[in-house]
Short mmCIF file of C-alpha atoms and ligand atoms in Angstrom, two decimals:
data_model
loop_
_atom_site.label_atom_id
_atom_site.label_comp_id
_atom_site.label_asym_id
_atom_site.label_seq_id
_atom_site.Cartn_x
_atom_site.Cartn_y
_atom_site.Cartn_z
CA UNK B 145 -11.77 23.41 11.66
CA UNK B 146 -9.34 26.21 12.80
CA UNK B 147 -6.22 26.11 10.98
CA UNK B 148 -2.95 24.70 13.05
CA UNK B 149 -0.57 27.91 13.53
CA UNK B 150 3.39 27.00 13.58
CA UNK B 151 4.88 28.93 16.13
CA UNK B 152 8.77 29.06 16.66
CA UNK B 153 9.93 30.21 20.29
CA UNK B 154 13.25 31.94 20.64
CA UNK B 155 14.13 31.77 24.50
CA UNK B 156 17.20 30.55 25.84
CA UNK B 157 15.29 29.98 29.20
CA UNK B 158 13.62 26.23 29.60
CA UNK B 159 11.04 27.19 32.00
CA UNK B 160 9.84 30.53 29.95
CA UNK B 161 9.52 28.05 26.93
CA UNK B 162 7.54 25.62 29.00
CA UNK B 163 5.26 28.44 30.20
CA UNK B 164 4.44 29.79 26.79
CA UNK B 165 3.60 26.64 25.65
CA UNK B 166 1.42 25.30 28.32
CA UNK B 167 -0.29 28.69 27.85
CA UNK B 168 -1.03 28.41 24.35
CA UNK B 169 -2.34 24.76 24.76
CA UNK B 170 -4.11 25.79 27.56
CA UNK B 171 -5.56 28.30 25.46
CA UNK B 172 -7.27 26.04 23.27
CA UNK B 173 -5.00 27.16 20.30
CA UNK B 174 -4.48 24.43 17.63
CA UNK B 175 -0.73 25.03 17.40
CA UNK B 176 2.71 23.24 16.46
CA UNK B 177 5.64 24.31 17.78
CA UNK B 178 9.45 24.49 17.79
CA UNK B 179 12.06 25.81 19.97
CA UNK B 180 15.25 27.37 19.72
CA UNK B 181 17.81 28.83 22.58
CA UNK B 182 19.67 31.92 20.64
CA UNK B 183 19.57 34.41 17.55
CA UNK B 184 21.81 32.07 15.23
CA UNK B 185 19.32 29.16 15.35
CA UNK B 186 16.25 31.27 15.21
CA UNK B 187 17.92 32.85 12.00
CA UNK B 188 18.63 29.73 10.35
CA UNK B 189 15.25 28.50 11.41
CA UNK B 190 13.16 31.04 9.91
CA UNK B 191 15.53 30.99 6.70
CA UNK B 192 14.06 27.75 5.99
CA UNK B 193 10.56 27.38 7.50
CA UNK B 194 7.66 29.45 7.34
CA UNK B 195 6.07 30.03 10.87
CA UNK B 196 2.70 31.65 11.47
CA UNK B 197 4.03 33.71 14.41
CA UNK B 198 7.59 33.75 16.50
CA UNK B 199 7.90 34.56 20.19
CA UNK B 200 11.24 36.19 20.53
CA UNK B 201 12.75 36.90 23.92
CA UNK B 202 14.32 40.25 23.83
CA UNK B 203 17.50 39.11 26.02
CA UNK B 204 19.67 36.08 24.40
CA UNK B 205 22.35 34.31 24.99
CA UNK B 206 24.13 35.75 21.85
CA UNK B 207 22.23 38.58 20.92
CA UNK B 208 19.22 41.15 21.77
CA UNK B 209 16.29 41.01 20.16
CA UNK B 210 16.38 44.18 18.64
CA UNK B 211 19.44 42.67 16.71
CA UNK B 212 17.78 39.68 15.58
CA UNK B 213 14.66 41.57 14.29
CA UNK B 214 16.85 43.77 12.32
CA UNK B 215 19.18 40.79 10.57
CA UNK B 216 15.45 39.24 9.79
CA UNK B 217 14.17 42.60 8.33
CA UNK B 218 17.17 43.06 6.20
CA UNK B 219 17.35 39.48 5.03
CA UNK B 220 13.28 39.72 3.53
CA UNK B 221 12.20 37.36 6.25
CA UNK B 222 8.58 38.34 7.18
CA UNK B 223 7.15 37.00 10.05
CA UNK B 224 4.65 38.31 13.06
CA UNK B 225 6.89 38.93 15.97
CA UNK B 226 6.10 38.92 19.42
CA UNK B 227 8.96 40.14 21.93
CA UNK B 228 8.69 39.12 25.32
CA UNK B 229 10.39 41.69 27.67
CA UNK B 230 11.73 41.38 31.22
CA UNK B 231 11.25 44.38 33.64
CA UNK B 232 12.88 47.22 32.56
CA UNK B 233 12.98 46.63 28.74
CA UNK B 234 10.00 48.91 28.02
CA UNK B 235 12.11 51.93 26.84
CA UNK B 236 13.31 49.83 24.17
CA UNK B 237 9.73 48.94 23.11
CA UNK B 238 9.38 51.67 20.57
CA UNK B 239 12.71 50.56 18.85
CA UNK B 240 11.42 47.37 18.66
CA UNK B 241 8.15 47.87 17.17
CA UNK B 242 9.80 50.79 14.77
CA UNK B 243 12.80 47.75 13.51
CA UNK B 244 9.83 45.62 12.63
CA UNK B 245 8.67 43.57 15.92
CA UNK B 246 4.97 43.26 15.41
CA UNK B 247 3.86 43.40 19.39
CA UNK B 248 5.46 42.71 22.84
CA UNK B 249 4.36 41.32 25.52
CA UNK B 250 5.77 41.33 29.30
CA UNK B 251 6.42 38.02 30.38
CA UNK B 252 5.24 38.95 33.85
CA UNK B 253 1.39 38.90 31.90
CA UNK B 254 1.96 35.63 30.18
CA UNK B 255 -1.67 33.67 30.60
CA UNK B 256 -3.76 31.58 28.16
CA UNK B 257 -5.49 34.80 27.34
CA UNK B 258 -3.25 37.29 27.03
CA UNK B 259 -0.97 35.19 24.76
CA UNK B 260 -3.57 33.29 22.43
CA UNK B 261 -4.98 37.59 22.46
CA UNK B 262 -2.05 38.35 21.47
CA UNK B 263 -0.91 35.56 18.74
CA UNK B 264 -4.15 36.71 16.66
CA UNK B 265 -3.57 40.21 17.01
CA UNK B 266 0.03 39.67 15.87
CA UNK B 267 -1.23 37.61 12.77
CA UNK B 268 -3.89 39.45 12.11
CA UNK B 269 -1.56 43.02 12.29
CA UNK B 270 0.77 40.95 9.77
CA UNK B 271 -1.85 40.30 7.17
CA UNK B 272 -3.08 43.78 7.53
CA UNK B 273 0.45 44.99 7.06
CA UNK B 274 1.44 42.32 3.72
CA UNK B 275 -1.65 43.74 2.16
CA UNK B 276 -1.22 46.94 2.52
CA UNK B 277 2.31 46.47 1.26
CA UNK B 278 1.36 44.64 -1.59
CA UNK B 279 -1.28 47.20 -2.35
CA UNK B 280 1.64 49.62 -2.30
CA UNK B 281 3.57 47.91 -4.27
CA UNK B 282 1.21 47.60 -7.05
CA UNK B 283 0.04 50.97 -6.43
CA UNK B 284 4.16 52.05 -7.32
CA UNK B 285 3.88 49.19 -10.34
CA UNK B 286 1.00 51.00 -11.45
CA UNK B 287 2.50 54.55 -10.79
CA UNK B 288 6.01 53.80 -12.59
CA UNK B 289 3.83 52.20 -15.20
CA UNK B 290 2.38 55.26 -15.72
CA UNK B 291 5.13 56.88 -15.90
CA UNK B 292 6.68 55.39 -18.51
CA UNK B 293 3.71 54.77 -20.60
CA UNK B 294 3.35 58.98 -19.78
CA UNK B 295 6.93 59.26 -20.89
CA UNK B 296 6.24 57.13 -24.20
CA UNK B 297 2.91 59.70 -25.01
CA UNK B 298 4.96 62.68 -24.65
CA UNK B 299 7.81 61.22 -26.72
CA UNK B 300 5.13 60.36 -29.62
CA UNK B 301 3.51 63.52 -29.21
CA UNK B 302 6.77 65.11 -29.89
CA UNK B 303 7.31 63.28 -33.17
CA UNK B 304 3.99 63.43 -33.63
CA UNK B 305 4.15 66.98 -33.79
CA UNK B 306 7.51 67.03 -35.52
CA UNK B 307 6.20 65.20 -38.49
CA UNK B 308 3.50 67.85 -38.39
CA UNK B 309 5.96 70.57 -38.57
CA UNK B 310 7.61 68.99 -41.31
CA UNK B 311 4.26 67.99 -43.28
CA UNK B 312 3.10 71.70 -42.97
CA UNK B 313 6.38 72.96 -44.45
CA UNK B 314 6.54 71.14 -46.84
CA UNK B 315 2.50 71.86 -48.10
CA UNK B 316 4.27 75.26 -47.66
CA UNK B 317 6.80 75.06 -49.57
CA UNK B 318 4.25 72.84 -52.42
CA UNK B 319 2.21 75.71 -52.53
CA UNK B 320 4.53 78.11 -53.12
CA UNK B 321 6.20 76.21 -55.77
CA UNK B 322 2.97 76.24 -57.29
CA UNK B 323 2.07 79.94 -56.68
CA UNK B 324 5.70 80.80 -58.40
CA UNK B 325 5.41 78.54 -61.20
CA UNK B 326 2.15 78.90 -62.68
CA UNK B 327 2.94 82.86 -61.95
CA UNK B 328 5.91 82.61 -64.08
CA UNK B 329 4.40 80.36 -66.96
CA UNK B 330 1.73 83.10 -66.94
CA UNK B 331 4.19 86.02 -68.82
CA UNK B 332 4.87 84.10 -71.15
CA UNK B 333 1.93 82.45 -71.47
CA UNK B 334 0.09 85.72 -71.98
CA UNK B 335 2.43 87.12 -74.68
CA UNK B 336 1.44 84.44 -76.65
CA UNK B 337 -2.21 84.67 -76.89
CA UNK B 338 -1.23 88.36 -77.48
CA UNK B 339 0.59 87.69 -80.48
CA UNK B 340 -1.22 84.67 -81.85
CA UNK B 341 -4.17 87.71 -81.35
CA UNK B 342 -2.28 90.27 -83.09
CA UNK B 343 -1.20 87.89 -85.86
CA UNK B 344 -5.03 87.31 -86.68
CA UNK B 345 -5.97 91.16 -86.48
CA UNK B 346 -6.67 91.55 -90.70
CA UNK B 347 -5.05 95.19 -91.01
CA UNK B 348 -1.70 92.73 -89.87
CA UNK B 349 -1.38 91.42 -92.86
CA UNK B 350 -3.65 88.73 -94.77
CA UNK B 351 -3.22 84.65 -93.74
CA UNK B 352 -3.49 82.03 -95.77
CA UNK B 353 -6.23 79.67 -94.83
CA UNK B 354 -3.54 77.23 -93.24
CA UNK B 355 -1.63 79.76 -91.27
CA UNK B 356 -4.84 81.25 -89.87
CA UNK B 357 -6.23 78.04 -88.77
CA UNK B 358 -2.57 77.04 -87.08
CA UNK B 359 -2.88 80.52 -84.97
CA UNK B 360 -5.96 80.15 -83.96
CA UNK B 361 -5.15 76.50 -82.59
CA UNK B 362 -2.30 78.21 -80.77
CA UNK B 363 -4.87 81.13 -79.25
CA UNK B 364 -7.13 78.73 -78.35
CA UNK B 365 -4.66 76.10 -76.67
CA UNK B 366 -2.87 79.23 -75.02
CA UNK B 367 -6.18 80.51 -73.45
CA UNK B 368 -6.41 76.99 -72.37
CA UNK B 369 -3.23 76.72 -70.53
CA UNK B 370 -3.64 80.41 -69.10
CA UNK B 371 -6.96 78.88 -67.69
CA UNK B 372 -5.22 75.65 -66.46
CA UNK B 373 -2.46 77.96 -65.15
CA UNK B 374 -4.79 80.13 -63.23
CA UNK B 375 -6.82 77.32 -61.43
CA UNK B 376 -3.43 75.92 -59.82
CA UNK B 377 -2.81 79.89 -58.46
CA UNK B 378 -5.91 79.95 -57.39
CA UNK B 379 -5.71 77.03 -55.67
CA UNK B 380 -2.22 77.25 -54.30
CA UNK B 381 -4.02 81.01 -52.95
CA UNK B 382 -6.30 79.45 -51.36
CA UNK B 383 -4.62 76.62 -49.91
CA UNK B 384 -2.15 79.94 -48.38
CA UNK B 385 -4.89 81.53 -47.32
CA UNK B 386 -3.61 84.51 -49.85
CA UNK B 387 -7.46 84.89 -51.32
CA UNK B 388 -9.28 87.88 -50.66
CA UNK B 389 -12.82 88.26 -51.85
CA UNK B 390 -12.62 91.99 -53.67
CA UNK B 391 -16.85 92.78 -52.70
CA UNK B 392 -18.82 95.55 -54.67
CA UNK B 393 -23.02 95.79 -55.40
CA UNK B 394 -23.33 94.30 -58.48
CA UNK B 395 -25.91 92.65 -60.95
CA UNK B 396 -26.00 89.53 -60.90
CA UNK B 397 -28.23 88.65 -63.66
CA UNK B 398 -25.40 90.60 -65.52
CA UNK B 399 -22.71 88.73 -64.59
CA UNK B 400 -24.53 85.68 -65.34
CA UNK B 401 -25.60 86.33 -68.94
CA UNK B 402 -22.20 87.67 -69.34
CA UNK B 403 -20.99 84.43 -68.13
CA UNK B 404 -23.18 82.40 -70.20
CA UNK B 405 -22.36 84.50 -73.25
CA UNK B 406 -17.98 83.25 -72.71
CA UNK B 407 -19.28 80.08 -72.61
CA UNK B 408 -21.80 79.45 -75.33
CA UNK B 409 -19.70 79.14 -77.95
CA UNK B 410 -18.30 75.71 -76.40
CA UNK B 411 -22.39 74.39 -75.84
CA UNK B 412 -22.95 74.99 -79.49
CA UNK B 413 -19.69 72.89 -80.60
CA UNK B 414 -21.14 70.31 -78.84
CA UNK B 415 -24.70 70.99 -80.37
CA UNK B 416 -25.96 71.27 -76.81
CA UNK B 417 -28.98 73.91 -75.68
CA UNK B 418 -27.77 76.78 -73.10
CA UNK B 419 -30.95 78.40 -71.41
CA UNK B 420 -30.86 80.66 -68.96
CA UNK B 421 -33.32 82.03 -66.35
CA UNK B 422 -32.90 84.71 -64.30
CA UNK B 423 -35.84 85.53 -62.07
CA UNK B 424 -34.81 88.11 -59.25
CA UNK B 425 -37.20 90.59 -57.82
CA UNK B 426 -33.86 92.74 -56.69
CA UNK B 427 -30.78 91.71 -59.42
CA UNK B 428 -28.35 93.81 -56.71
CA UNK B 429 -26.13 91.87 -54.46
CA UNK B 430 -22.78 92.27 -52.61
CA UNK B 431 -19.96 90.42 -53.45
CA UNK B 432 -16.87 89.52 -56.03
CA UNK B 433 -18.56 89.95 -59.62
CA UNK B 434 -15.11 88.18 -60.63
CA UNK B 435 -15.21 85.03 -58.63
CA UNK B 436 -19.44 84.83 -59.18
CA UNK B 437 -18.30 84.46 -62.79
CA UNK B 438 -15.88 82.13 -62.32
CA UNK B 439 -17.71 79.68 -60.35
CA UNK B 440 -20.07 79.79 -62.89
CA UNK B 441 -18.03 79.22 -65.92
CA UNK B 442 -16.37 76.62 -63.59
CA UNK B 443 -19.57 74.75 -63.52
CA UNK B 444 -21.12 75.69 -66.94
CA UNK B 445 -17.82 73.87 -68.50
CA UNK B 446 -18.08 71.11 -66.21
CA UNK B 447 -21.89 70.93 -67.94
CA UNK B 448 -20.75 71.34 -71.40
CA UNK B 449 -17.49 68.94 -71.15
CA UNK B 450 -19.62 65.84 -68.93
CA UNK B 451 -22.75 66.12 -71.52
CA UNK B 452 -22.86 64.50 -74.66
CA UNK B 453 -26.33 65.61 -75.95
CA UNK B 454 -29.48 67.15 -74.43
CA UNK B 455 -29.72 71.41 -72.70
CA UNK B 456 -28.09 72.49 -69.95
CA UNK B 457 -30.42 75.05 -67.56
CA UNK B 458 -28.80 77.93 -65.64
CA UNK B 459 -31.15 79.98 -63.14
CA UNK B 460 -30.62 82.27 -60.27
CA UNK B 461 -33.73 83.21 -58.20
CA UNK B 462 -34.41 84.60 -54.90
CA UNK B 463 -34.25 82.46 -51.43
CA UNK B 464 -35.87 84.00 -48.41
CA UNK B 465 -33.40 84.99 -45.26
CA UNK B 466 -32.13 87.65 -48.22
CA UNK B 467 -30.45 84.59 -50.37
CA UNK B 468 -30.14 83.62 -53.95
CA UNK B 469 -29.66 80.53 -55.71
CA UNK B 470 -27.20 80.26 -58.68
CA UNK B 471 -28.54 76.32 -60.24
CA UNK B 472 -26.78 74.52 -63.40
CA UNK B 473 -28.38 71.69 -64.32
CA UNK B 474 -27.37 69.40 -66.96
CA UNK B 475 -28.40 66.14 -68.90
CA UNK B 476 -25.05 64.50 -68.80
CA UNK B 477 -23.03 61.79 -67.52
CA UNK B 478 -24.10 62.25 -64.02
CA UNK B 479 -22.38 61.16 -60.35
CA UNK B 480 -22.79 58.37 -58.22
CA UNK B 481 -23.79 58.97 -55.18
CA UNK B 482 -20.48 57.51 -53.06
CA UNK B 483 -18.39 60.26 -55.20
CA UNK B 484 -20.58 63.11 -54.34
CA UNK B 485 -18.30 63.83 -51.14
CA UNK B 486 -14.58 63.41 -53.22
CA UNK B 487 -15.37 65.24 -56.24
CA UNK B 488 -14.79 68.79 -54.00
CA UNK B 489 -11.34 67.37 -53.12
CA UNK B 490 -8.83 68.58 -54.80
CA UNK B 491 -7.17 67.02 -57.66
CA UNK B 492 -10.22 64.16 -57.29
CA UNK B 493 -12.01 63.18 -60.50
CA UNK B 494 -14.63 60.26 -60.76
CA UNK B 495 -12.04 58.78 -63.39
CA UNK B 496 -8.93 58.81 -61.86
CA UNK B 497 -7.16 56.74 -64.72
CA UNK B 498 -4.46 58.47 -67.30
CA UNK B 499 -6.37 57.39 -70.07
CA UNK B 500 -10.06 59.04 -68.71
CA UNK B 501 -12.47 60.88 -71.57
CA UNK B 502 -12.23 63.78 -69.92
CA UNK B 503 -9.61 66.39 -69.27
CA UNK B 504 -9.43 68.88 -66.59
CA UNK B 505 -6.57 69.19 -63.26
CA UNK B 506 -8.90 68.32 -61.13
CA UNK B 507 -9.35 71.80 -59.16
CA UNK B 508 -12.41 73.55 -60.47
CA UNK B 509 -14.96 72.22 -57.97
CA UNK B 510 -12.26 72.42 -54.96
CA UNK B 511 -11.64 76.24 -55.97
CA UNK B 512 -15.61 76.88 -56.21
CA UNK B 513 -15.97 74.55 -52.51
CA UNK B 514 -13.47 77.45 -51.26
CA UNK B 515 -15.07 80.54 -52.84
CA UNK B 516 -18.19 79.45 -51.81
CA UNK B 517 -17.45 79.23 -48.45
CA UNK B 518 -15.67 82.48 -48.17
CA UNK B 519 -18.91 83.79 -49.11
CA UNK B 520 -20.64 82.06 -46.44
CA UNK B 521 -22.28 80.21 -48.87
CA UNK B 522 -23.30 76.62 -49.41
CA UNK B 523 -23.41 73.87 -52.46
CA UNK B 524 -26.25 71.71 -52.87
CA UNK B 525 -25.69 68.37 -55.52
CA UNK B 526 -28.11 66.42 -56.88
CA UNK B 527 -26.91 63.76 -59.23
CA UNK B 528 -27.86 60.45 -60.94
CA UNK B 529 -25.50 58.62 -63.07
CA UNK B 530 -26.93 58.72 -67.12
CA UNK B 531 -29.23 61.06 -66.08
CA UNK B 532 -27.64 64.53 -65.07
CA UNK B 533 -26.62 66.53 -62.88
CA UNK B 534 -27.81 69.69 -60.52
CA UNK B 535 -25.38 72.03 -59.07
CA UNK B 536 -27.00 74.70 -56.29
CA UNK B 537 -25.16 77.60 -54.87
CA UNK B 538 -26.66 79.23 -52.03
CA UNK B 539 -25.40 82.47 -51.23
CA UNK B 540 -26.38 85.39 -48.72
CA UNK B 541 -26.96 88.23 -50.99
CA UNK B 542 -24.50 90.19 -48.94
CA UNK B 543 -21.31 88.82 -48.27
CA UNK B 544 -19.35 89.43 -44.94
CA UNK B 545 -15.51 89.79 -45.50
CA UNK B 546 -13.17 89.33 -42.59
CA UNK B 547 -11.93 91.90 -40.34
CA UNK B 548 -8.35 91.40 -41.35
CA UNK B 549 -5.92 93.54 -38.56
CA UNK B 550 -3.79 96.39 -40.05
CA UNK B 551 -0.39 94.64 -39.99
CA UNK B 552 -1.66 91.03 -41.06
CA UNK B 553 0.92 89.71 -43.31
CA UNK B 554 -0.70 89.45 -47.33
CA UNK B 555 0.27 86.91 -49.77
CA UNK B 556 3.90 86.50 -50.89
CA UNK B 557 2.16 87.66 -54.41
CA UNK B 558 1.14 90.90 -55.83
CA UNK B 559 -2.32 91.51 -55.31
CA UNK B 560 -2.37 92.17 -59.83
CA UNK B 561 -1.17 88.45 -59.76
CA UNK B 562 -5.01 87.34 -60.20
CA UNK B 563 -6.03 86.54 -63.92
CA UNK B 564 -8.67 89.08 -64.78
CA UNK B 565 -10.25 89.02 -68.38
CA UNK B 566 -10.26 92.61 -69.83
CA UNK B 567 -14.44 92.20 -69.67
CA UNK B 568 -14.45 91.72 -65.56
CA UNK B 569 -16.01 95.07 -64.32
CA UNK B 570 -12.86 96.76 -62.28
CA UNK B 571 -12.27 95.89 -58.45
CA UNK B 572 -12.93 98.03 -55.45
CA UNK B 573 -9.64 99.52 -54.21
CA UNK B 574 -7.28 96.28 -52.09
CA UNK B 575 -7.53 99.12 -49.22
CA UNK B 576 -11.30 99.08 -48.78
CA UNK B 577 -11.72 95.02 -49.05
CA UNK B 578 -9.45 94.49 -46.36
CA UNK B 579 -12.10 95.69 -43.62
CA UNK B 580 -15.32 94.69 -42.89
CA UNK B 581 -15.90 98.20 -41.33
CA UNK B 582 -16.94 101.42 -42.81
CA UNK B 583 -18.25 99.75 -46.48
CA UNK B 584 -20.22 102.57 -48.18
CA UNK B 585 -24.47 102.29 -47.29
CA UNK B 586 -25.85 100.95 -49.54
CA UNK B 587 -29.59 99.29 -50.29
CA UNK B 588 -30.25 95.34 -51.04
P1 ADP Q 177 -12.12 68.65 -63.57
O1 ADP Q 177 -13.37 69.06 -64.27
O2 ADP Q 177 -10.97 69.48 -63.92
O3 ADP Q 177 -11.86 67.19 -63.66
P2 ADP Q 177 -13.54 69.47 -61.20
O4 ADP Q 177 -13.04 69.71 -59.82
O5 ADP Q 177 -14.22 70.59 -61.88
O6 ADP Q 177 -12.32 68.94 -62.02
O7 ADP Q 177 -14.53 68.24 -61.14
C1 ADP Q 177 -14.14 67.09 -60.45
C2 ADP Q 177 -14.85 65.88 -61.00
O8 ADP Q 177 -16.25 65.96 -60.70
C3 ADP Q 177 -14.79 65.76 -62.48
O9 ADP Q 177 -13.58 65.16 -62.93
C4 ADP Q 177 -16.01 64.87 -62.77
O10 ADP Q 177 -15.68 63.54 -62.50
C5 ADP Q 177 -17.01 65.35 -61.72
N1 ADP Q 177 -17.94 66.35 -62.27
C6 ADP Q 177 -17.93 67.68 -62.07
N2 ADP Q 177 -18.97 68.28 -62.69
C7 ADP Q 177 -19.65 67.30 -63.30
C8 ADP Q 177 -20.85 67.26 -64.11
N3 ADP Q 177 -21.54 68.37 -64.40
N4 ADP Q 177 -21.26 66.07 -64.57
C9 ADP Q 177 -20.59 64.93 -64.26
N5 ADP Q 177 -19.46 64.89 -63.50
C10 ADP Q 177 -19.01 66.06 -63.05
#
């Protein structure tokens, strides 16, 4: 059943109001209507009822239409409006329609058909019109929205990126602390495992038994420190990016057994077997012979210090693609699987606790993660807990350094800041590592 339209008729003239309602009945229209004579009781009307569709006559008693449709506008009062003109009120059509009227309508072509024609069109403009402003008005809900949730990114992107700042100054400013400290504990450091070396030199002067043993605790605790000191520069050097890998053809099978040789003496305290294997077609390869050895005694004390009895293996062989394998293998305490990933972290140890078995800072596998990928190499692990443990190092046998441009800030340190035992072989020049052009030819 169609729906029963209330329709309010503003017309100060009886026999208009009669004809517009005789129309719309006549029209078949389901409708239920009111009357009023001027603007004032058509405003008060529509204040307080809601009406499907008004008739307005432009010209009343107390006001024009144009008036009325303006007062309605302002006051939020929305409504379909039909204006009925007289002849001659056409020029003021456009104003009309532009202050809000939805249609007019001459009252010279009232007839059931043009007016029911026109009632839908006028409702039916109306709804068009409320949903396109409501779309509009969530579409600015949505927009402002937007806005301010926009507003609230860019303010949190802004801390955000202040913290970051902050963060990254003060890792700065960590690392530098770091670099400066263990660079300072270093002199003195070193002029005690001089002397304590001096002291045990026998055309110094004889020991006693007792004073000999004491000095040698100090070298040996002093060479420990120096090493401890050195790891954290090394580290804090890397974390700067203040590293440079000083490249040369060397042997490695040298620097291995050489390696081996600094290290066995701490195997045998421990009553533990130290083979070695070194089967390379081509011993030559291109890179730091310093850092090769240190990633190696890195991982050879790691062996020693987590094995309690059984051999540890060292090998180096050729890969194909022009690689070679450095592999230390050992028969101690071994790594569970979910640590494989943290132990390259630095400062991580499986045993975390103050009171753990074994010492160390925490560094040695973070430094050899770093070195190892500066040599555009790779680390395998194998591991099983009470069984042992595999280290692989994959590395091409000729390392690319970085072009590094000509005014590229170095490290805040001296380039003689690294720790080099008096054994290492000597370094190519700082001038010639710092290109990756122009190295002398050379065969692998
Ligand atoms: P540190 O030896 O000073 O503790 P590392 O970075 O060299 O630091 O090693 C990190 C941790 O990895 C060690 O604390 C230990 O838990 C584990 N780890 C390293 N090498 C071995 C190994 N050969 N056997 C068992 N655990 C090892």
């Amino acid at each position: 059943m169609e729906e029963t339209l209330k329709i309010l008729v503003v017309d100060d003239d009886k026999v208009d109001r009669i004809a517009i309602r005789s129309a719309l009945t006549k029209a078949g229209v389901p409708i239920e209507l009111a009357e009023v004579g001027d603007g004032n009781e058509a405003f008060s009307a529509l204040s307080t009822t809601v009406y499907h569709c008004v008739f307005l006559d432009y010209r009343l008693p107390d006001q024009d239409g144009l008036t009325l449709i303006q007062q309605l506008r302002s006051s939020e009062i929305k409504v379909p409006l039909v204006v009925l003109t007289d002849q001659g009120d056409e020029q003021i059509t456009l104003q009309l329609l532009k202050a809000g009227a939805t249609d007019y309508l001459s009252k010279s072509r009232i007839s059931p058909e043009t007016l029911s024609q026109v009632l839908r069109s006028a409702i039916r403009i109306y709804q068009a019109e409320m949903q396109a402003d409501l779309a509009s008005q969530q579409l600015r809900e949505t927009h402002e929205e937007l806005i301010s949730k926009n507003q609230e990114l860019e303010r949190q992107q802004q801390q955000i990126q202040m913290q970051n700042f902050k963060l990254l100054e003060a890792s700065r400013l960590k690392s530098l602390f770091l670099a400066t400290m263990s660079h300072e504990l270093r002199t003195p450091m070193n002029a005690i495992i001089g002397f304590s070396q001096v002291l045990l030199r026998p055309k110094f002067g004889q020991l006693t038994h007792q004073q000999r043993d004491m000095v040698e605790r100090i070298l040996n605790n002093g060479k420990h420190l120096l090493m401890l000191l050195n790891e954290v520069l090394d580290f804090s050097k890397l974390e700067g990016g203040g590293l440079d890998l000083k490249a040369e053809i060397f042997n490695i099978s040298k620097v291995i057994n050489l390696a081996v040789s600094e290290i066995r003496s701490l195997a045998e305290a421990k009553n533990l077997s130290l083979l070695v294997k070194t089967d390379l077609q081509n011993p030559l390869v291109f890179n730091d012979p310093v850092r090769i050895k240190q990633i190696l005694i890195n991982l050879l004390s790691n062996a020693i210090k987590f094995t309690e009895f059984g051999e540890i293996w060292v090998e180096v062989k050729e890969l194909p693609a022009n690689r070679v394998v450095i592999i230390v293998q050992d028969t101690g305490v071994g790594i569970a699987p979910k640590d494989f990933k943290h132990i390259f972290e630095a400062f991580r140890q499986v045993d975390q606790t103050i009171t753990r078995k074994y010492p160390g800072t925490g560094l040695g596998l973070a430094i050899i993660d770093s070195l190892v990928r500066m040599m555009g190499g790779k680390i395998f692990l194998e591991s099983k807990v009470g069984v042992g443990s595999m280290f692989k190092i994959e590395l091409p046998r000729q390392i690319t350094l970085p072009t590094v441009e000509a005014d590229t800030p170095t490290s805040q340190l001296d380039d003689d800041d690294f720790f080099c035992p008096a054994k290492n072989p000597p370094h190519s020049s700082f001038q010639s590592r710092k290109t990756s052009i122009g190295y002398p030819k050379f065969k692998l």
